[in-house]
C-alpha positions as CSV (number, residue, x, y, z in Angstrom):
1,X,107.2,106.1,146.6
2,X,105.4,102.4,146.3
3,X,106.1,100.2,143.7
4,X,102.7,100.2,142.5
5,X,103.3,104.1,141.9
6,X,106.7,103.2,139.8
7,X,106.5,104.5,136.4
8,X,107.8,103.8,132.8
9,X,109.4,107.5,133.0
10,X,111.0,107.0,136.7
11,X,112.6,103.6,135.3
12,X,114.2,104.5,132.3
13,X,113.6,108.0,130.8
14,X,112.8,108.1,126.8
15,X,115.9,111.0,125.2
16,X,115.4,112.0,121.6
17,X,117.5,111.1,118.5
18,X,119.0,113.7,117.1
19,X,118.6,114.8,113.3
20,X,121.7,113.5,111.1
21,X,120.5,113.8,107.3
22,X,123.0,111.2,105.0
23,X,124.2,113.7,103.4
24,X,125.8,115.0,106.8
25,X,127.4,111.2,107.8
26,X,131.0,110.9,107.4
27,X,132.3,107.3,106.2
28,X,133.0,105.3,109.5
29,X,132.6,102.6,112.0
30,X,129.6,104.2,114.3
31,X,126.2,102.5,113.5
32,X,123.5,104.9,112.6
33,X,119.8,103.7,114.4
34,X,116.8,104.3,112.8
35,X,113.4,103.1,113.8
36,X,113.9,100.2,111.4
37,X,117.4,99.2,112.5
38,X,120.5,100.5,111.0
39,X,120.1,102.5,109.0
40,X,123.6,103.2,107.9
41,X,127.3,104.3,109.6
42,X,129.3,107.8,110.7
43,X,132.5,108.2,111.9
44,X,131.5,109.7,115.6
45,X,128.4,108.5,118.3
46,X,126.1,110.6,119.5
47,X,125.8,107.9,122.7
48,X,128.9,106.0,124.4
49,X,127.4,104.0,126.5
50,X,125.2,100.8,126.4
51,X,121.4,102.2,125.7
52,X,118.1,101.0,124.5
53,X,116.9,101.9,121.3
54,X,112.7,102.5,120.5
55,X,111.6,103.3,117.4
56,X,109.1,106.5,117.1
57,X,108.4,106.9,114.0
58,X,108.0,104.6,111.5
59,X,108.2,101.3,112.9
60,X,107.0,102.3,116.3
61,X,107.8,100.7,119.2
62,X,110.7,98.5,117.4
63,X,113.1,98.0,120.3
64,X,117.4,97.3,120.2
65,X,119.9,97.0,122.8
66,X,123.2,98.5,121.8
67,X,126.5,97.6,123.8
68,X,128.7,99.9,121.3
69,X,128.5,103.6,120.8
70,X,126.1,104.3,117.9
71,X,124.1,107.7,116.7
72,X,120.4,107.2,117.7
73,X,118.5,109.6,114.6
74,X,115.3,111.5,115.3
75,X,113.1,108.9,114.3
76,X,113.9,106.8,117.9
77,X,114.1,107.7,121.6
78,X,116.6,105.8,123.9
79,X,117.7,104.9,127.2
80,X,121.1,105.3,128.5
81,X,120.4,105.0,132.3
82,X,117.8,103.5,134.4
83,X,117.2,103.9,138.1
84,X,119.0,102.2,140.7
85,X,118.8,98.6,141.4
86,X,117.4,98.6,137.7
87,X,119.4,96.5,135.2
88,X,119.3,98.4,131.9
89,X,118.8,94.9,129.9
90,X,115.8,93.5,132.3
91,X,114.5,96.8,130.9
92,X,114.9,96.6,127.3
93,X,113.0,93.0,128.2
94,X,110.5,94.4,130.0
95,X,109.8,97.0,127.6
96,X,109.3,94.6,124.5
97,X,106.4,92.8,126.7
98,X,104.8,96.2,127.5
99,X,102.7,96.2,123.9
100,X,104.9,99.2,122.7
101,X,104.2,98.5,118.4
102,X,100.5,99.1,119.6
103,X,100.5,102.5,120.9
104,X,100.6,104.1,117.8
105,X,99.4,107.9,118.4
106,X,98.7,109.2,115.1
107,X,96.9,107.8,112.4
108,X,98.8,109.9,109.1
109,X,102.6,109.2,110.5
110,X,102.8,106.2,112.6
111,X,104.5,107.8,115.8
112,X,105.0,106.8,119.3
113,X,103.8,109.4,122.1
114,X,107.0,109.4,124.6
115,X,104.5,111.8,127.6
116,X,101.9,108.4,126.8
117,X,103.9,105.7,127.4
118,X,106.5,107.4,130.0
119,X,102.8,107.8,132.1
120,X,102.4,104.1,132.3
121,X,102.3,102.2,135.9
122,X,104.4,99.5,136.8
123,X,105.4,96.7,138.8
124,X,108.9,95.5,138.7
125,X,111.0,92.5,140.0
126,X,114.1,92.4,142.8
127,X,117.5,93.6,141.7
128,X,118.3,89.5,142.3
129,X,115.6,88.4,139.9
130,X,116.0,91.5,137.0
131,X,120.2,89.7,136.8
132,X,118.2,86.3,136.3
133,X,116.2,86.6,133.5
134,X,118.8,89.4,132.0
135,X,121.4,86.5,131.8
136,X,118.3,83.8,130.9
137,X,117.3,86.0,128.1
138,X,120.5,87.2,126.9
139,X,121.6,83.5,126.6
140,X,118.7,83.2,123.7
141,X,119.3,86.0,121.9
142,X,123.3,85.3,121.7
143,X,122.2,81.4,120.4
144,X,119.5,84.1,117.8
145,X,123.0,86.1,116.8
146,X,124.4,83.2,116.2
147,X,122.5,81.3,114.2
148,X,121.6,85.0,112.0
149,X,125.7,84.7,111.5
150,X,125.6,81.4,110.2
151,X,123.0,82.5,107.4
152,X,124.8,85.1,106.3
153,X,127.7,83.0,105.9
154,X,125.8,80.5,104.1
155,X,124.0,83.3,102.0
156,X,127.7,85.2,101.1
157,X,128.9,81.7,100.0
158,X,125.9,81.0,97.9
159,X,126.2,84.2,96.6
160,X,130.1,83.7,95.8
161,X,129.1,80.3,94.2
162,X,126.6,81.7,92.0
163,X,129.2,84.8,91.1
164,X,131.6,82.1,90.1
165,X,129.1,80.1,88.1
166,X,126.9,82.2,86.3
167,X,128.9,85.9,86.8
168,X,132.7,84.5,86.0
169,X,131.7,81.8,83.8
170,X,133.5,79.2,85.8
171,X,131.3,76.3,86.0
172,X,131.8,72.5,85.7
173,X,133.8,71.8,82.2
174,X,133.1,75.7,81.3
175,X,136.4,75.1,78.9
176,X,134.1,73.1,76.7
177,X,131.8,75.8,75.7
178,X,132.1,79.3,73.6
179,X,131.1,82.3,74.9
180,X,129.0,84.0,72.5
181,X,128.3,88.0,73.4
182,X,128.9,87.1,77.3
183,X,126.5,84.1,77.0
184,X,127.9,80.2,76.9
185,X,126.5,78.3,74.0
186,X,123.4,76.7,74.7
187,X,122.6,78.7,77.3
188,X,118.6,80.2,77.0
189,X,118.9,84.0,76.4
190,X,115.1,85.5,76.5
191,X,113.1,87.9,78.5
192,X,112.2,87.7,81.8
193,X,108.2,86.7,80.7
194,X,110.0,83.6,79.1
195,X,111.4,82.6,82.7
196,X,109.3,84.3,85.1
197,X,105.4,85.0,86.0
198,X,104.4,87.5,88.5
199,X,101.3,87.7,91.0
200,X,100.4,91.0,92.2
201,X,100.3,91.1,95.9
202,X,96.7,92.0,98.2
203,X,95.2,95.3,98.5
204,X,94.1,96.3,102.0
205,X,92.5,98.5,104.1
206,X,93.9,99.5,107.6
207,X,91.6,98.0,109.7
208,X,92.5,94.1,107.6
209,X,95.8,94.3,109.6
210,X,95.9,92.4,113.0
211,X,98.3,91.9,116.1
212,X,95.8,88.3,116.1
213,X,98.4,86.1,115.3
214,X,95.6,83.2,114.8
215,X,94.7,84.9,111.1
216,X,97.2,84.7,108.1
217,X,100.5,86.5,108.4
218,X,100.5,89.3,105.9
219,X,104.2,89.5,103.8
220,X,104.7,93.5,103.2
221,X,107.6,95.8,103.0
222,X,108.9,95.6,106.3
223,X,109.6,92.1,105.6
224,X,112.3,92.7,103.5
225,X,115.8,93.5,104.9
226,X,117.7,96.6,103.7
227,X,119.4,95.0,100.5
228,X,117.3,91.7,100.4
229,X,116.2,88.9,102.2
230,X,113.4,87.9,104.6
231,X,113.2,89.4,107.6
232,X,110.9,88.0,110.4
233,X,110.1,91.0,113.0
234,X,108.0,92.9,110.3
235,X,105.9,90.2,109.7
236,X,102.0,91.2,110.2
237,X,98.7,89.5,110.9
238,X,95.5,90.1,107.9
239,X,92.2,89.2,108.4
240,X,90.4,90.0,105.4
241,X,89.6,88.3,101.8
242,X,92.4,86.9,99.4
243,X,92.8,85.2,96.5
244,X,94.8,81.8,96.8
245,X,97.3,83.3,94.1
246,X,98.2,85.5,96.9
247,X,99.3,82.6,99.0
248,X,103.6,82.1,99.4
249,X,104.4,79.1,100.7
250,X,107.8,77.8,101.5
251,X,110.9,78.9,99.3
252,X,108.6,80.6,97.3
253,X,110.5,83.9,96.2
254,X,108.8,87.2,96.8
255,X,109.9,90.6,95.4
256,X,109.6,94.2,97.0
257,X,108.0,96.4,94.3
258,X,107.1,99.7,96.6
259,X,110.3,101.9,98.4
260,X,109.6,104.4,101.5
261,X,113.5,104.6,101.6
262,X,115.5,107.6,100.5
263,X,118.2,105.5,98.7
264,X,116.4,102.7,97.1
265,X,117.6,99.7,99.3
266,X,114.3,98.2,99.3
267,X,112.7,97.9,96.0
268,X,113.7,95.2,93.6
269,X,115.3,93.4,96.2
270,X,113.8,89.2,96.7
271,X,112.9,87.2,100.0
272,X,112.9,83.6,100.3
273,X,109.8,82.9,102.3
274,X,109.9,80.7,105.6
275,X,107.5,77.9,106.3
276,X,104.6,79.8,107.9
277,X,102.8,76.4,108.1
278,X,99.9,74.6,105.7
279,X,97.9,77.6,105.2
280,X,101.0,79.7,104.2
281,X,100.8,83.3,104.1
282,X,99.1,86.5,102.1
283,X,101.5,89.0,100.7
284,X,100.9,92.8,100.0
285,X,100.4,95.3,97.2
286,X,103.7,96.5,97.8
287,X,105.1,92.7,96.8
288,X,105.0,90.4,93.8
289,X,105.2,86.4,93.8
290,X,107.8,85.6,91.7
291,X,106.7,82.1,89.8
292,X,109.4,80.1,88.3
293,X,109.2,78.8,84.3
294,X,111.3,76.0,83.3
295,X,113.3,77.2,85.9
296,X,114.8,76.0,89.3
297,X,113.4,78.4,92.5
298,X,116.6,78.2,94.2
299,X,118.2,79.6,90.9
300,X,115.7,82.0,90.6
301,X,116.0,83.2,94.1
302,X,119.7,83.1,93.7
303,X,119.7,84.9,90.0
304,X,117.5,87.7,91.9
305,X,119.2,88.0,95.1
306,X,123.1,88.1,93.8
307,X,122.9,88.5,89.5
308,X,123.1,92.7,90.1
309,X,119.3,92.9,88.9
310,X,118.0,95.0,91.8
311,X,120.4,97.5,91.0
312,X,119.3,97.1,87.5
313,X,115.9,97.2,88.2
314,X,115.3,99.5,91.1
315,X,116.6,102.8,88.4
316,X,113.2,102.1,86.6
317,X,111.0,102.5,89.9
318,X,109.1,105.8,89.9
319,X,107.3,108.0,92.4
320,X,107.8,111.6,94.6
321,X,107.8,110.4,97.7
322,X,106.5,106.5,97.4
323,X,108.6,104.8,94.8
324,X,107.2,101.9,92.7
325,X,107.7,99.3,90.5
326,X,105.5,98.7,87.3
């Protein structure tokens, strides 16, 4: 066989998840892989051994390299062995160049045709070269890691610093004040209309959204981490009309008001936005701008994130099998 005959199938070959409903996981250690990341934990793998994770349904063509045993559901494939003189990380690399989030196959369910993509012709670098860029790469997302571990230390201690403050009551000189009905004296007590305005996110059409990462990045659902806060890889590109209320710009705080998830991790839940530049970005139906009153954003942000609301909240969110938020 020539290398110009090598396929994506005679590299790597795409297994199924396997089904493994929540109400079926035992309490353990053993991360649970969805198409959208972990999606929770069991106590026993359904895969040992270092594999390659691809999302095919859902979020298709997400892609996650796991060095620990894990449970792979039915909504991904992966890859636990690649042919010889193949290095299974230069193929989890390869694969994210390949264009996988764009071979969607159906239009109802997004999904990701395994008999498509496993047809694919490919060329392929030298045993020597595939260790190279392997380590190179590797070497960047361990310095990604990283600095992901540093923000969750900085957001757990903001969060215990607001807990302490506002939760606990102990805040500068709190001894000098009365607490009246859980509130300090002085402190404002009103509804959240008092405090907070809202701007209802853009409606769009299917054919608005864009890999063209030269028109405005599009805030939606997928930009929200399980249990809050921003997350970049669901970020999309919009091409069509907006209002500029619809604009976020930096630090401004955006909430998820829509749920596709079975236990409510989603909706109610806040992002801090990143700096997407001067023009800023356009968020979604599925998302609100919170605008601060007489209030500081950070607090707000903070007050959102780590006060309890989106549990609060998220109980008033209706729908069968789309949940939203009025």
């Amino acid at each position: 066989m020539t290398i110009e005959e090598l396929t994506i199938a005679d590299i790597g070959f795409f297994k199924y998840g396997k089904s493994l409903p929540e109400g079926q996981r035992v309490d353990g250690q053993i991360p649970v892989y969805g198409s959208s990341g972990i999606t929770g934990f069991h106590d026993k793998p359904l895969i040992k051994k270092p594999s390659i994770i691809i999302g095919r349904k859902g979020s298709v063509g997400t892609l996650y390299y796991s060095n620990k045993p894990f449970f792979p559901i039915d909504t991904v494939y992966y890859v636990d062995v690649v042919k010889k003189d193949f290095s299974l990380k230069y193929y989890y690399y390869f694969l994210s160049q390949i264009g996988l989030k764009n071979m969607n196959s159906d239009a109802a369910v997004p999904g990701l045709n395994r008999n498509w993509v496993h047809s694919l012709k490919t060329n392929y670098s030298s045993p020597e070269n595939q260790r190279k860029i392997a380590a190179i790469l590797s070497c960047h997302d361990n310095l990604i890691e990283i600095n992901q571990q540093r923000i969750e230390l900085l957001e757990k201690m903001a969060e215990e610093l607001y807990r302490e403050w506002f939760v606990r009551l102990h805040f500068p000189d709190h001894e000098k004040f009365k607490v009246i009905k859980g509130v300090p004296s002085g402190w404002a007590f009103d509804k959240a209309d008092e405090f907070i305005g809202i701007v209802k996110g853009k409606s769009y059409a299917g054919e608005e959204l864009t890999e063209d990462e030269t028109q405005m990045p599009f805030v939606n659902l997928k930009s929200f981490h399980r249990g809050g806060g921003y997350r970049s890889d669901g970020l999309k590109f919009y091409s069509g009309k907006y209002r500029n209320e619809q604009l976020v710009k930096h630090k401004d705080v955006v909430m998820a008001v829509t749920d596709m998830t079975q236990d409510r991790a989603v909706i109610g839940q806040v992002a801090r936005m990143p700096n997407f530049g001067e023009k800023g970005a356009i968020i979604s139906l599925d998302t609100v701008k919170l605008v601060p009153k007489n209030i500081d954003k950070i607090f707000l942000y903070a007050y959102m994130k780590h006060s309890g609301f989106p549990n609060f909240i998220k109980e008033f969110a209706n729908g069968a099998n789309v949940l939203h938020l009025k």
